[in-house]
XYZ file of C-alpha atoms in Angstrom:
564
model
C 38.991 -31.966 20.854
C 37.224 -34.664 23.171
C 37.637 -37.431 23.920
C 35.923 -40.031 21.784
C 37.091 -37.775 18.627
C 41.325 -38.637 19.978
C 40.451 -42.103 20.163
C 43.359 -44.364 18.511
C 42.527 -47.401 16.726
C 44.354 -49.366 19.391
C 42.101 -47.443 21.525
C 39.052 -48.847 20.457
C 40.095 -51.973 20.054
C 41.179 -52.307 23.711
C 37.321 -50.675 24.255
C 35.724 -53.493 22.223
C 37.156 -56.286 23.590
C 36.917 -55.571 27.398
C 33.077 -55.226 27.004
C 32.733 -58.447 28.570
C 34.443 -57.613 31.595
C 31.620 -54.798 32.647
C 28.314 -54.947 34.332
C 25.741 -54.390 32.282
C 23.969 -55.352 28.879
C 26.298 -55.039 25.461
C 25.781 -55.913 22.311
C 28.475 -56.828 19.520
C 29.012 -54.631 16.460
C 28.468 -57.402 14.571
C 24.851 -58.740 16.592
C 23.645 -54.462 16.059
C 24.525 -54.802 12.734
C 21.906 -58.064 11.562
C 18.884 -56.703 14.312
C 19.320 -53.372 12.259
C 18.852 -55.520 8.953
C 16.167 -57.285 10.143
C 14.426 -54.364 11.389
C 14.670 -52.974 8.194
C 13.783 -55.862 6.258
C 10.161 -55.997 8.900
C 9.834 -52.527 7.626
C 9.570 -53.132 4.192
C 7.506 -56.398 4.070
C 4.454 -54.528 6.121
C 5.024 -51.694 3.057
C 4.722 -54.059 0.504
C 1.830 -55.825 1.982
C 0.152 -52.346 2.933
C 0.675 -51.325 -1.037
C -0.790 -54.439 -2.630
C -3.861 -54.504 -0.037
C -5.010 -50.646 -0.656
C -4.378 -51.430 -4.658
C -6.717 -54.752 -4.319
C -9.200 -52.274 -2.713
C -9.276 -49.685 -4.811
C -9.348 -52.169 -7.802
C -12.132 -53.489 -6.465
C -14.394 -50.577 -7.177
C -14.819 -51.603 -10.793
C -16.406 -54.743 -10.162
C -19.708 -53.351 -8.523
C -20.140 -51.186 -12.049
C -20.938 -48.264 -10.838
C -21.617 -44.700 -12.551
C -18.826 -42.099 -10.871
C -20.830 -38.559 -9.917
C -21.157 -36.557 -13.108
C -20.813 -39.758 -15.764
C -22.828 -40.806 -18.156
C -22.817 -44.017 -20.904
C -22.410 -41.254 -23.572
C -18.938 -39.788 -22.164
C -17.226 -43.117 -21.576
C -19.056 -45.564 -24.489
C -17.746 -48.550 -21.779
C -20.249 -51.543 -20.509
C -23.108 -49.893 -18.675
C -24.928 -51.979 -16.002
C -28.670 -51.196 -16.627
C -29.729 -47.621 -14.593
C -26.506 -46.957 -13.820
C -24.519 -45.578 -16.476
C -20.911 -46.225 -17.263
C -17.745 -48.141 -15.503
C -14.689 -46.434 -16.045
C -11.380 -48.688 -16.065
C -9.889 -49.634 -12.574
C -7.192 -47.528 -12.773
C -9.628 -44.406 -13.365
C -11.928 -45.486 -11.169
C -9.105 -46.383 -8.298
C -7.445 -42.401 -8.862
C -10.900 -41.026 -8.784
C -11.786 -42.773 -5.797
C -8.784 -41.651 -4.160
C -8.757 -38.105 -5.034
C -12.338 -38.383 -3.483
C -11.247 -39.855 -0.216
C -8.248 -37.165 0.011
C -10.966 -34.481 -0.592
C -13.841 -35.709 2.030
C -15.849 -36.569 -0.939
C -19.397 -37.128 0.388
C -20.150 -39.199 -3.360
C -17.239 -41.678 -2.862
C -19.440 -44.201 -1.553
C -22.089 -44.024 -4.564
C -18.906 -44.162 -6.775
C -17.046 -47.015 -4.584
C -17.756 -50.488 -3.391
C -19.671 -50.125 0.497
C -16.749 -52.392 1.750
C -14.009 -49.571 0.751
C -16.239 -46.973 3.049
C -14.717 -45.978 5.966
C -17.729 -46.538 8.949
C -17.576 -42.798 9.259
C -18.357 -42.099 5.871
C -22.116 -41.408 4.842
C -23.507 -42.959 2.241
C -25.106 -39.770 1.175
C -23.248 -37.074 -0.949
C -23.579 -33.679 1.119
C -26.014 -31.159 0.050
C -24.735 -28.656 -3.099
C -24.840 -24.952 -2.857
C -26.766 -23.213 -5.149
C -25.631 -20.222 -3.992
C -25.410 -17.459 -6.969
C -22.116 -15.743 -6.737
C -21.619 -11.965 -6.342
C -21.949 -9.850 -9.230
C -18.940 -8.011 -10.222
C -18.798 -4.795 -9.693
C -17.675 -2.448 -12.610
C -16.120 0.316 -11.219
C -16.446 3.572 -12.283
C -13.777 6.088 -13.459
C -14.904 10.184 -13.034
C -16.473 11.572 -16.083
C -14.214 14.087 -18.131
C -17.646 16.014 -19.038
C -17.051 18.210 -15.560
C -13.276 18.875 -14.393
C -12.119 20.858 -11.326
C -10.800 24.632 -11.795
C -10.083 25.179 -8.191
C -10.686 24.242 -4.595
C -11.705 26.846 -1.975
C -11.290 24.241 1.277
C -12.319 25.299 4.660
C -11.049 22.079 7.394
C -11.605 22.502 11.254
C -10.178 19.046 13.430
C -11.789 18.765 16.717
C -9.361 16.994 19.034
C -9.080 19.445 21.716
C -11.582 17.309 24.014
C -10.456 14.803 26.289
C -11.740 11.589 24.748
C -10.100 10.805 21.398
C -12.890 8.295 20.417
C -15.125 11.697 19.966
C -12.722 13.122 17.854
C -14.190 14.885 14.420
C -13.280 17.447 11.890
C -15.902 19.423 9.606
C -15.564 21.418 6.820
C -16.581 23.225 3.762
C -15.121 22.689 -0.122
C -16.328 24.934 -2.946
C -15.304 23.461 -6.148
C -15.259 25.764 -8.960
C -16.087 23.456 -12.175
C -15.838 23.422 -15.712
C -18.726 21.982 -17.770
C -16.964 20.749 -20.962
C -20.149 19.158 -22.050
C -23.763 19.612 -21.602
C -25.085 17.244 -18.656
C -27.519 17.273 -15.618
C -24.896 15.125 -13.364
C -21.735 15.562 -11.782
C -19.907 13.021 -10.147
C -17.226 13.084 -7.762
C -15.958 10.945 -4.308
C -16.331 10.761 -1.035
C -15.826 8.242 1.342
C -16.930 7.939 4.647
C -17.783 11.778 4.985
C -21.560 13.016 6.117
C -22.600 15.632 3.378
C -24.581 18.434 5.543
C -25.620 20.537 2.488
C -24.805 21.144 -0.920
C -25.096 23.823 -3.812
C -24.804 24.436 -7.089
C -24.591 28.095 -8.983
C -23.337 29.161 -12.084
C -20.292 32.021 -11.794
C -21.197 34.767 -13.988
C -24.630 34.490 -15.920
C -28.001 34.134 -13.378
C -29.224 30.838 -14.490
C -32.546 29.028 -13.207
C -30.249 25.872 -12.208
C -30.012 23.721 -8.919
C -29.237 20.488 -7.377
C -32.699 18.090 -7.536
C -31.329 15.468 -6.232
C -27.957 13.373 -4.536
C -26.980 9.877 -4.484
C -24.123 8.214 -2.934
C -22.678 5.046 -3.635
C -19.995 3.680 -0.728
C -19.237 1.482 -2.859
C -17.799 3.197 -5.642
C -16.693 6.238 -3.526
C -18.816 8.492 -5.574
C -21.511 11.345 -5.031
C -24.051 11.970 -7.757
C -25.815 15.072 -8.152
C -28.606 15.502 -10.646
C -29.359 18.834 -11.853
C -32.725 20.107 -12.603
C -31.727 20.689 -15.663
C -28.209 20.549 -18.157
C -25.300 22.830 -17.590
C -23.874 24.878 -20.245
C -21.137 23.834 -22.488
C -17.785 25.930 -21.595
C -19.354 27.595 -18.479
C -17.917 27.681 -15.422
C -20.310 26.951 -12.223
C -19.371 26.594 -7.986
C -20.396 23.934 -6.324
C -20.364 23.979 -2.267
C -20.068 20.796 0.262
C -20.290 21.260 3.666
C -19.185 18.141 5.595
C -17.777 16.371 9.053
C -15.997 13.194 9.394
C -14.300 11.018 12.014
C -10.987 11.745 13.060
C -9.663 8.287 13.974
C -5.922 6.591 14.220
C -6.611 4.970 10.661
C -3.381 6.523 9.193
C -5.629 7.330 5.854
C -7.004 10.649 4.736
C -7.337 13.200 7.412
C -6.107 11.167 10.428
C -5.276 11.458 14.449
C -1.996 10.751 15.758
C -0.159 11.208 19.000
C 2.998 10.833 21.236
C 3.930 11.805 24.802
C 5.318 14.483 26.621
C 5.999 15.012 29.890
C 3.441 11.976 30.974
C 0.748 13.568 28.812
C -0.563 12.245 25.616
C -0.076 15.138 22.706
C -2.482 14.879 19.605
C -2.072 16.046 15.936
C -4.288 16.084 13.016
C -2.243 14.901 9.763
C -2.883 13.671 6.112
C -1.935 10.739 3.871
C -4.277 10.981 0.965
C -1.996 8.780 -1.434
C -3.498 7.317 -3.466
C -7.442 7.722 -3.121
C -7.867 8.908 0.307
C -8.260 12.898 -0.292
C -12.158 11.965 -0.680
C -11.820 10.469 2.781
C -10.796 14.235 3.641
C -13.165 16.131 1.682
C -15.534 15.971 -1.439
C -13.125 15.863 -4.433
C -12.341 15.173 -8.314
C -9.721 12.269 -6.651
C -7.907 10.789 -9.401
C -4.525 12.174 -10.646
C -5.166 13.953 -14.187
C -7.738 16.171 -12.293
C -5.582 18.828 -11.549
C -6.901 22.274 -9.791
C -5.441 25.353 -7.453
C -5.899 24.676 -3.788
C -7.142 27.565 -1.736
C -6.694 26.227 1.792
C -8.007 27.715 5.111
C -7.064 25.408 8.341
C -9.233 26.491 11.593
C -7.420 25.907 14.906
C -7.175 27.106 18.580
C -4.487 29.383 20.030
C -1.304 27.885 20.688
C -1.816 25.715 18.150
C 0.338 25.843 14.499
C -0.411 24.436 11.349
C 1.042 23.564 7.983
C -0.133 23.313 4.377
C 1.248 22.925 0.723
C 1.776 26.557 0.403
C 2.533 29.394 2.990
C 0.522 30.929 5.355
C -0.974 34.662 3.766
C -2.561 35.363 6.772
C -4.460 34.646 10.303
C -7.803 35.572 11.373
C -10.082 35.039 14.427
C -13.082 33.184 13.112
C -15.826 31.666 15.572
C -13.777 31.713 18.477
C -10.475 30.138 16.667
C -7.864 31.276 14.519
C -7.798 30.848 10.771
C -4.681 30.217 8.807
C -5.305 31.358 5.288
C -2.687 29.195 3.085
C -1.786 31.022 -0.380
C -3.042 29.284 -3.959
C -1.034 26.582 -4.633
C -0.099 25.559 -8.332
C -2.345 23.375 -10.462
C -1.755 19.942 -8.354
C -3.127 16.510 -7.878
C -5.882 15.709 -5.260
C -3.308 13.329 -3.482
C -0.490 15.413 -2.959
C -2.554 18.220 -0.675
C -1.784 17.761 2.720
C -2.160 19.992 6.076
C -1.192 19.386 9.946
C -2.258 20.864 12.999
C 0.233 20.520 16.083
C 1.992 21.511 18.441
C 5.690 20.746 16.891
C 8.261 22.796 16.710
C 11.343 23.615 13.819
C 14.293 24.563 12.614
C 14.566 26.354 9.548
C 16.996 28.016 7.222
C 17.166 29.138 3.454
C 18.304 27.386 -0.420
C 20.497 29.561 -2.354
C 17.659 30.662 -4.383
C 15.696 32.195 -1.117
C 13.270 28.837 -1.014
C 12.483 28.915 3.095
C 12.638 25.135 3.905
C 11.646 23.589 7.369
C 12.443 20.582 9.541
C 9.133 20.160 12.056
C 9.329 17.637 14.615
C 7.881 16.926 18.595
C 9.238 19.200 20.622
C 11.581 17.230 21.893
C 12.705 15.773 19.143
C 13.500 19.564 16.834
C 17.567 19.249 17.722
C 17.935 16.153 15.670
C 16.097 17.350 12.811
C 19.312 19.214 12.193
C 21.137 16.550 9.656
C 17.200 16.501 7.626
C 17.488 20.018 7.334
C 20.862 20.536 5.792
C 20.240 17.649 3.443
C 16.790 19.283 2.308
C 18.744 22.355 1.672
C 21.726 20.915 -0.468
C 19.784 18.532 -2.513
C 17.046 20.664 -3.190
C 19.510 23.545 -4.698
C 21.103 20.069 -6.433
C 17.918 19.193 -8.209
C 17.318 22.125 -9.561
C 20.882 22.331 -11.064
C 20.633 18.951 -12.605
C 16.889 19.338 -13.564
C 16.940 22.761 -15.217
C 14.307 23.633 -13.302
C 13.971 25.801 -10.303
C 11.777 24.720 -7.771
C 8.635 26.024 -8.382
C 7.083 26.712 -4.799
C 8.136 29.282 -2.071
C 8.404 27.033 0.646
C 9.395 23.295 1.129
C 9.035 21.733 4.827
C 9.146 18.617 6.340
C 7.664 16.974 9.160
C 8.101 13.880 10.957
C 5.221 12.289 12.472
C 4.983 9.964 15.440
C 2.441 7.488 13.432
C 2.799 7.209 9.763
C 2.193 4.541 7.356
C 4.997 5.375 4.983
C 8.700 6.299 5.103
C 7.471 9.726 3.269
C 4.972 11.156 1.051
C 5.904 13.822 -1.583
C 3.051 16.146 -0.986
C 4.364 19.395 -2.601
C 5.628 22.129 -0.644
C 5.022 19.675 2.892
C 6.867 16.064 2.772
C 5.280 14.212 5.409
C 7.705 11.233 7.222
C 7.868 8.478 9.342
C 10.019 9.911 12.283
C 12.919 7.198 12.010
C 13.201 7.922 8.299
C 14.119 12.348 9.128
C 15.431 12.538 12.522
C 19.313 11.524 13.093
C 21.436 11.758 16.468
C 24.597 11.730 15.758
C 25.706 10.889 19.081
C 23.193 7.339 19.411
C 22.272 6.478 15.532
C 24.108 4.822 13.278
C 25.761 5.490 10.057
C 23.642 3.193 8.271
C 20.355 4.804 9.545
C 22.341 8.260 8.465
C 21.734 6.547 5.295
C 18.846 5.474 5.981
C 17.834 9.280 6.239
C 19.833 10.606 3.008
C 17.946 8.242 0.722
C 14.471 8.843 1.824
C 14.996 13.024 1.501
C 16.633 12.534 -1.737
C 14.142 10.027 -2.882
C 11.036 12.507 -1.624
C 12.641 15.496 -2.986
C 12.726 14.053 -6.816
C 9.122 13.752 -6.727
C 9.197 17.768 -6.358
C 9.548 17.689 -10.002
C 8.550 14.214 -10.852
C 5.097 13.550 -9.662
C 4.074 16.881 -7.908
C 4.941 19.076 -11.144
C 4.310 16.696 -14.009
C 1.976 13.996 -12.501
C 0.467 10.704 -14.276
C -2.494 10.755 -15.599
C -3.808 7.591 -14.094
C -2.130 5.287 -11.934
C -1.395 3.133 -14.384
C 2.140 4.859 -14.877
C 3.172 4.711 -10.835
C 5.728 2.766 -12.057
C 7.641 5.813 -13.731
C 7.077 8.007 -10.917
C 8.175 5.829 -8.673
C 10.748 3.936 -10.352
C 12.306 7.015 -11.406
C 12.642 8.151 -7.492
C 14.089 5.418 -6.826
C 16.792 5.720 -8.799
C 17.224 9.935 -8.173
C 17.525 9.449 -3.981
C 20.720 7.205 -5.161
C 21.866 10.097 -7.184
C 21.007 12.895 -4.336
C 22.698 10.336 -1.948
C 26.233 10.155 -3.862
C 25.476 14.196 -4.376
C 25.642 14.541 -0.433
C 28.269 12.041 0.424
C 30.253 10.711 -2.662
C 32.706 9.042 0.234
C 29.515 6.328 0.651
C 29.951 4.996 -2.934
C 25.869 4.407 -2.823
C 25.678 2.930 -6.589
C 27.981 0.004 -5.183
C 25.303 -0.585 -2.704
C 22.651 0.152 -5.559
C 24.184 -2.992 -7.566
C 24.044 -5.180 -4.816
C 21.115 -3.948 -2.864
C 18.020 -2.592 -5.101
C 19.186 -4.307 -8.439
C 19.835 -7.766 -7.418
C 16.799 -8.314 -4.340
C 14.501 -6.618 -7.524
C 15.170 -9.751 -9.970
C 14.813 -11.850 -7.215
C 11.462 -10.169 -5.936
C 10.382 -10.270 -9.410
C 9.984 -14.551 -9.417
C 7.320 -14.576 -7.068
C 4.211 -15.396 -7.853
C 2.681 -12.148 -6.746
C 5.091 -10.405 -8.894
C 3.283 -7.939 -11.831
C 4.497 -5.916 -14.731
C 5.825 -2.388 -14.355
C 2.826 -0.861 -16.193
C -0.488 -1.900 -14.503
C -3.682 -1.133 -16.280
C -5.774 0.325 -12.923
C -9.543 -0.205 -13.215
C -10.351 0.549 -9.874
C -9.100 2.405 -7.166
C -10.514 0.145 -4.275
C -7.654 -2.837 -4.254
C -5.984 -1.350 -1.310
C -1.889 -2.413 -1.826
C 0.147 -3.687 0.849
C 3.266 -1.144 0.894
C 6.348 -3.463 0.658
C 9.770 -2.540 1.186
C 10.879 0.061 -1.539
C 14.462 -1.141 -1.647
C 14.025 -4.813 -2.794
C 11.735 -4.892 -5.803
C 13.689 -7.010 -7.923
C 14.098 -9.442 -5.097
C 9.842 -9.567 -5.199
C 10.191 -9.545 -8.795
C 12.303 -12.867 -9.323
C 9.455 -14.844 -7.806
C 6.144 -16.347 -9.461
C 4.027 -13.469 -7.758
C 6.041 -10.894 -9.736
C 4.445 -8.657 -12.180
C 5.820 -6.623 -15.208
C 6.129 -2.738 -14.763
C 2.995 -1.905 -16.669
C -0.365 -3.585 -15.091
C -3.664 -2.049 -15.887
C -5.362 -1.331 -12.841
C -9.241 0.638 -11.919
C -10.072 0.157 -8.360
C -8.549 1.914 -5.381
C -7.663 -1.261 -4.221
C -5.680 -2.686 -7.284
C -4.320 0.990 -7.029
C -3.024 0.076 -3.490
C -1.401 -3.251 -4.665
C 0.689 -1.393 -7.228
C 2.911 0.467 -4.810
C 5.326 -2.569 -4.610
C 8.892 -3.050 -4.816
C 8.209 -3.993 -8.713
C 6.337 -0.109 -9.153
C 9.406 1.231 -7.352
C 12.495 -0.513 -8.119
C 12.418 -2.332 -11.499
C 12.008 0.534 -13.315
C 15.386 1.099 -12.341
């Protein structure tokens, strides 16, 4: 304790009265006390005479009878001095004045008294913009008169130069179609993607038919092609894209990253094509209930190894590289195909039903994909015990990649994840980011069967797909260590931040109505939705939504965690 705090009241007494007997200037208690109550009393005389002034001045704008910008006689039925309209009461007149002045209103000195102008101020009210606005755009959802049968996908990345900034990929995409009703257009996206050629023939039946013409629209993300003439009803026709893009370090669609070894920087080609980024990839039907088989083919050099959805049926030299020729995947969703091209290595092993799962990492990185690996294994045998469902692919592997916009993406048969969110060292991470780890697999895994195998139709049901993942990586979590008592944390953690999310003002409802794909969401953290949903931007579960940028803003913490 110091000293001034131990003082006695003898103490200070003592203090007080042997001021007197020290150099310098003092002044009594008593004397402080009356200068602080005069000061005080100054204080509030210069407010009072500050208030009454301003009010005389703003009062005094009703004597000069003037009209106030947008009045007339008819609107106010008050004394009118002759061509100039109304006078509304002082006390209008004073708060519109006022509101003027706080808002730089050019008019306040047409509507005010010249002696309550600032010398600043310009008489003149500032020119109005007659600018028209924007039109609104009404975005466009696919057709059902054409849907997708299968995709026969060629892809080739370039990144073997030495400049990254020249980095490309090209490709080829024929799209076997179904014509469900007579037309002479078929729509589908792209974005960002330089068409090279296109054709159009029917499967079976020689038909006089072809492509007279092709439109594209960046706005809407679409390509129109119209026909020289209608398709047939229930027939089946192939239509062929070829194609090149940019590969750039814009984590969306197909995408460059990198990382270091040994002093040199290492590059991979990778995907993210949730939610409306496939087209970014390749020409495509991308919106969820368009559902086809993927026939992949991924072109690289030697030394070189690549991934897909499904596993590799065989390898082939083509124009001076190798060609990995993926198997046919099962009828899936534009947004959950996915391929890489590295230089990574794995570990591996085997579920109890013979599924061969993989852990792929940076080289250096493969030992501590170890803990991601045997949690793959055990949940995924889990799920299917608790589902009723075996897991319907051959394969499952994950990867963990250097730059990645999410903690994981379910794409089906290849989970694609941040690296901090698979790899675990025992020896330098923590329990909690053991955790960390557990909940993410789990949470991925679940979408195996819920979103990869039964998908929405639109994204106007995220919420259920999401919501429902949410709460399965807490049940795969207590499956691989009960000892953690996750739901305790589940209480505290997802259930309360969720309510409390839910009050903002950016909150939404669960279900959102989508419109169009092109409102671009910012991902928020998955574990706090309620938290987000307790504030005035919340937003209920369901929330209609049709541009790919409302389709962004819906995977929030409400689409994720309120559900729940």
């Amino acid at each position: 304790m110091g000293r001034y705090e131990s003082f006695t009241f003898s103490e200070t007494a003592s203090a007080t009265s042997s001021y007197k007997s020290r150099k310098g200037c003092f002044v009594k208690i008593t004397t402080g006390v009356v200068f602080v109550f005069v000061a005080v009393a100054i204080a509030i005389g210069v407010g009072l005479i500050v208030h009454f002034t301003e009010k005389d001045k703003s009062s005094s704008c009703a004597k000069d009878q003037v009209v106030l910008p947008g009045q007339t006689a008819a609107e106010t039925g008050k004394n009118v001095k002759p061509g100039t309209g109304t006078t509304p009461s002082p006390p209008d007149l004073s708060k519109t004045c006022r509101n003027m002045a706080t808002n730089n209103g050019g008019g306040i000195c047409q509507a005010c008294p010249h002696s309550t102008c600032p010398p600043h101020m310009t008489t003149a009210a500032p020119p109005v913009s007659h600018q028209t606005p924007a039109p609104q755009v009404e975005f466009i959802r696919l057709p059902k008169t054409i849907v997708p049968a299968e995709y026969d996908l060629v892809m080739t990345p370039h990144m073997y130069g030495p400049d990254p900034d020249q980095f490309t990929f090209d490709g080829s995409v024929d799209i076997k179609i179904k014509c469900k009703t007579a037309t002479d257009k078929i729509i589908i996206h792209s974005k960002k993607l330089i068409i090279d050629k296109t054709t159009l023939r029917p499967e079976v039946a020689p038909e006089d038919i072809k492509i007279d013409n092709m439109s594209e629209d960046e706005t809407q993300q679409l390509l129109t092609f119209t026909l020289n003439k209608n398709m047939l009803a229930d027939s089946f026709y192939h239509l062929s894209i070829k194609f090149t893009g940019p590969l750039k370090k814009d984590l969306a669609g197909l995408y460059l990253s990198s990382y270091e070894q040994d002093g040199v920087t290492r590059y991979l080609a990778t995907t993210q094509f949730q939610p409306t980024d496939a087209r970014k990839a390749f020409p495509c039907f991308d919106e969820p209930g368009f559902k086809a088989i993927f026939k992949i083919t991924v072109l690289r050099q030697t030394g070189w190894h690549s991934l897909s959805n499904s596993p590799i049926d065989s390898t082939e030299d083509r124009n001076g590289m190798k060609a990995d020729m993926f198997a046919p995947t099962l009828p899936m969703s534009t947004y959950l195909v996915a391929f890489v091209v590295s230089k990574f290595g794995n570990s591996s092993g085997r579920t109890q039903h013979d599924i061969e799962y993989g852990a792929w990492a940076k080289p250096e990185s493969v030992p501590y994909t170890q803990e991601a690996l045997r949690l793959g294994i055990n949940i995924i045998t889990y799920y299917e015990q608790l589902f009723g469902i075996p897991f319907p692919l051959k394969k499952q592997d994950m990867i963990a990649i250097p730059d990645y916009p999410l903690g994981g993406m379910e794409n089906w048969g290849l989970v694609t994840y941040r690296e901090e969110a698979m790899l675990y060292n025992p020896k330098t991470n923590s329990e909690y980011t053991k955790q960390k780890v557990t909940k993410v697999i789990a949470h991925e895994l679940s979408h195996q069967w819920f979103g990869d195998l039964v998908t929405m139709q639109w994204w106007d049901d995220l919420w259920l797909n999401e919501g429902f993942a949410t709460y399965m990586e807490y049940v795969g979590t207590n499956f691989s260590h009960p000892d953690w008592n996750i739901f305790d944390q589940f209480t505290v953690g997802d259930l309360y931040d969720a309510f409390d999310f839910d009050g903002q003002r950016t909150s939404h409802p669960i279900y959102v109505p989508v419109i169009s794909p092109f409102d671009q969401f910012t991902v928020g953290d998955l574990y706090d939705a309620f938290d987000f949903d307790g504030h005035r931007t919340s937003h209920p579960i369901y929330v209609p939504v049709s541009t790919p940028v409302q389709i962004g803003e819906i995977f929030d913490r409400i689409s994720y965690s309120k559900f729940d």
